[in-house]
Short mmCIF file of C-alpha atoms in Angstrom, two decimals:
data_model
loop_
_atom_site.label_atom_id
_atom_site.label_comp_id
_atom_site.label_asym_id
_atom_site.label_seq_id
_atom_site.Cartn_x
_atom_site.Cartn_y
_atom_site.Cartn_z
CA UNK A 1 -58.25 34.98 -20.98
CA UNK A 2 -58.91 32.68 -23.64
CA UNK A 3 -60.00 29.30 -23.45
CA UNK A 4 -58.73 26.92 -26.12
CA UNK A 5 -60.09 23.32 -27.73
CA UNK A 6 -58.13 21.81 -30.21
CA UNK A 7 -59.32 18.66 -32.22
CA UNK A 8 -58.24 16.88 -36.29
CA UNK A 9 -55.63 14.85 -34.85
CA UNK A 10 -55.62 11.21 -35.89
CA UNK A 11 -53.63 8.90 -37.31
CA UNK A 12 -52.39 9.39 -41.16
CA UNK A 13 -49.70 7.57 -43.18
CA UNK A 14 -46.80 9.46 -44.07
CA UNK A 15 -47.67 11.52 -47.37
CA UNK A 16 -51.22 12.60 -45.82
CA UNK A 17 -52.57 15.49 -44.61
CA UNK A 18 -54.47 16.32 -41.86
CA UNK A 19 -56.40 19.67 -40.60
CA UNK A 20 -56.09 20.80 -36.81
CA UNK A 21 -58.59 23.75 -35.55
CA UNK A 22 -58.32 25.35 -32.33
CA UNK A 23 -61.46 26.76 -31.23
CA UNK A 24 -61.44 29.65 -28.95
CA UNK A 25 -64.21 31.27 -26.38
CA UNK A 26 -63.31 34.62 -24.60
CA UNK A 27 -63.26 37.67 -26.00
CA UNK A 28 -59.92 38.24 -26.63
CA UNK A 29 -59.91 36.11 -29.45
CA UNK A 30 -59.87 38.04 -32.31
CA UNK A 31 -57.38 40.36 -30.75
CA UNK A 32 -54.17 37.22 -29.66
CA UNK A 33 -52.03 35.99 -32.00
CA UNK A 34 -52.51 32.05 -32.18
CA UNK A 35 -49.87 29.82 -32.68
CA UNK A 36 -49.12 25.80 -32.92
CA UNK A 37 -46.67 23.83 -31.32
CA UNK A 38 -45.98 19.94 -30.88
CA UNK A 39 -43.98 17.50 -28.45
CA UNK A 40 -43.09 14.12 -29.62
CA UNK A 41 -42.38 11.58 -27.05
CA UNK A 42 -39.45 12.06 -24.91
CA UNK A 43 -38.47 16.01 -26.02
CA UNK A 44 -39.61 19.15 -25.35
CA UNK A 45 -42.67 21.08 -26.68
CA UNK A 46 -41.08 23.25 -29.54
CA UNK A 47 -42.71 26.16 -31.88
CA UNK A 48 -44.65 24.96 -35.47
CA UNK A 49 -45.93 27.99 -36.50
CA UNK A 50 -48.07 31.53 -35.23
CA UNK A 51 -49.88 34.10 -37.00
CA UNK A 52 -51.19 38.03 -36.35
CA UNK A 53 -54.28 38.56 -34.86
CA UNK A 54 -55.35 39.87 -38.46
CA UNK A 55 -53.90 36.92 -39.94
CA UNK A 56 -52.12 38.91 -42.30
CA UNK A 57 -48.28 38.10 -40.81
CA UNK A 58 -47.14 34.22 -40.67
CA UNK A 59 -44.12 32.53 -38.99
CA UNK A 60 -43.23 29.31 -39.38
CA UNK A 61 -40.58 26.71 -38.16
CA UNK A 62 -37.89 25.61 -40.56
CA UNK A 63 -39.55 22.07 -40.56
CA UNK A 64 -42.83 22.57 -41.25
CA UNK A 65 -42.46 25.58 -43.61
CA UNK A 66 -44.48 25.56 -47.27
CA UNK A 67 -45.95 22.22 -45.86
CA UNK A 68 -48.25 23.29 -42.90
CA UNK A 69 -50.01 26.32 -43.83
CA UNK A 70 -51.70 28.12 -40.76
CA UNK A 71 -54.99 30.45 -40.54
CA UNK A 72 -57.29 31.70 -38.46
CA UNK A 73 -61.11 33.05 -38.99
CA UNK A 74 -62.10 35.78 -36.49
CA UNK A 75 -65.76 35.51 -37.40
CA UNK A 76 -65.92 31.57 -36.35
CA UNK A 77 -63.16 32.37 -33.07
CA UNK A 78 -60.91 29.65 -34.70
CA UNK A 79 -57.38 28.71 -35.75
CA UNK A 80 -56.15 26.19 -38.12
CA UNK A 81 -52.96 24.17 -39.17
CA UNK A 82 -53.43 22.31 -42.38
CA UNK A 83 -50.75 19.61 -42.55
CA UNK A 84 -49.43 18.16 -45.75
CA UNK A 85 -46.76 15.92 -46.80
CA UNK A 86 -46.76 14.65 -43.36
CA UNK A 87 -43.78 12.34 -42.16
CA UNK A 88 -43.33 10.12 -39.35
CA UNK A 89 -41.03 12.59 -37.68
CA UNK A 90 -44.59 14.89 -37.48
CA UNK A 91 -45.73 12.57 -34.59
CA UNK A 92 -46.67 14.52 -31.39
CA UNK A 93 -49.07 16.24 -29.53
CA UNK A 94 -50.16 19.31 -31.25
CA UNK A 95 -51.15 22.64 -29.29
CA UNK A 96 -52.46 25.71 -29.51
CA UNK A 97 -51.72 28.62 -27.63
CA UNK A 98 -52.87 32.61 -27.35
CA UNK A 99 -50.52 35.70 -26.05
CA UNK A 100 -48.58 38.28 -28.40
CA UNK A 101 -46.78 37.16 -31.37
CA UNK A 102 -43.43 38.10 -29.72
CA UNK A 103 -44.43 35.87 -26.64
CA UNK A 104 -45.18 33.31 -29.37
CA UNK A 105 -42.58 33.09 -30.87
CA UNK A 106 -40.45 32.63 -27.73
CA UNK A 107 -42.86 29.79 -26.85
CA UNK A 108 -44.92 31.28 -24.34
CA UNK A 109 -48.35 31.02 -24.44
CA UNK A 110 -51.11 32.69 -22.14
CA UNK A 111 -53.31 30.37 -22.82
CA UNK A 112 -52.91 26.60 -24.27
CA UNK A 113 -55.33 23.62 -24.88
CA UNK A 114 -55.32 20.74 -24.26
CA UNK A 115 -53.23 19.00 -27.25
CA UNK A 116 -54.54 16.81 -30.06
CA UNK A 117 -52.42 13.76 -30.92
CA UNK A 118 -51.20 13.53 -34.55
CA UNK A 119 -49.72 10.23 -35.19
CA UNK A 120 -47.50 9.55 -38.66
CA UNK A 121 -47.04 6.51 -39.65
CA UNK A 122 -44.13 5.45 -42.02
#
């Protein structure tokens, strides 16, 4: 199994950007797909955006699409989700997670860290 640390979160006015990186020990690693998700305060944890284990296939949620760009480098066991253009409504807890994409992308995760708060201010 992998083990998961995310960190980048802070606090950014709306407009900013911000960089989150998930960094991942196990060996599995380079053979998951990765994938981001958030909950805001109050609602439930919902999908942001996974990639391929080869980083060569991308999926994204309506919201965050051609604004949070995510990638991964199997040499340094690490995932990233560069935010721009953030907006208030980008305020939650940010997570990674590890299991196939398909799992991914029905929000299930193997593995998940332990969440990096983002906080957007207007």
């Amino acid at each position: 199994q992998v083990q998961l640390v995310e960190s980048g979160g802070g606090l950014v006015q709306a407009g900013g950007s911000l960089r989150l990186s998930c960094a991942a020990s196990g060996r599995t690693f380079s053979s998951s797909a990765m994938g981001w998700f958030r909950q805001a305060p109050g609602k439930e944890r919902e999908f942001v955006a996974a990639i391929n284990w080869s980083g060569e296939s991308t999926y994204y949620a309506d919201s965050v699409k051609d604004r949070f760009p995510i990638s991964r480098d199997n040499a340094k066991n690490t995932v990233y989700l560069q935010m721009n253009s953030l907006k208030p409504e980008d305020t939650a807890v940010y997570y990674c997670a590890a299991n196939t994409l398909s799992a991914l992308l029905k929000g299930v995760g193997a593995s998940w860290g332990q969440g990096t708060q983002v906080t957007v201010s207007s």
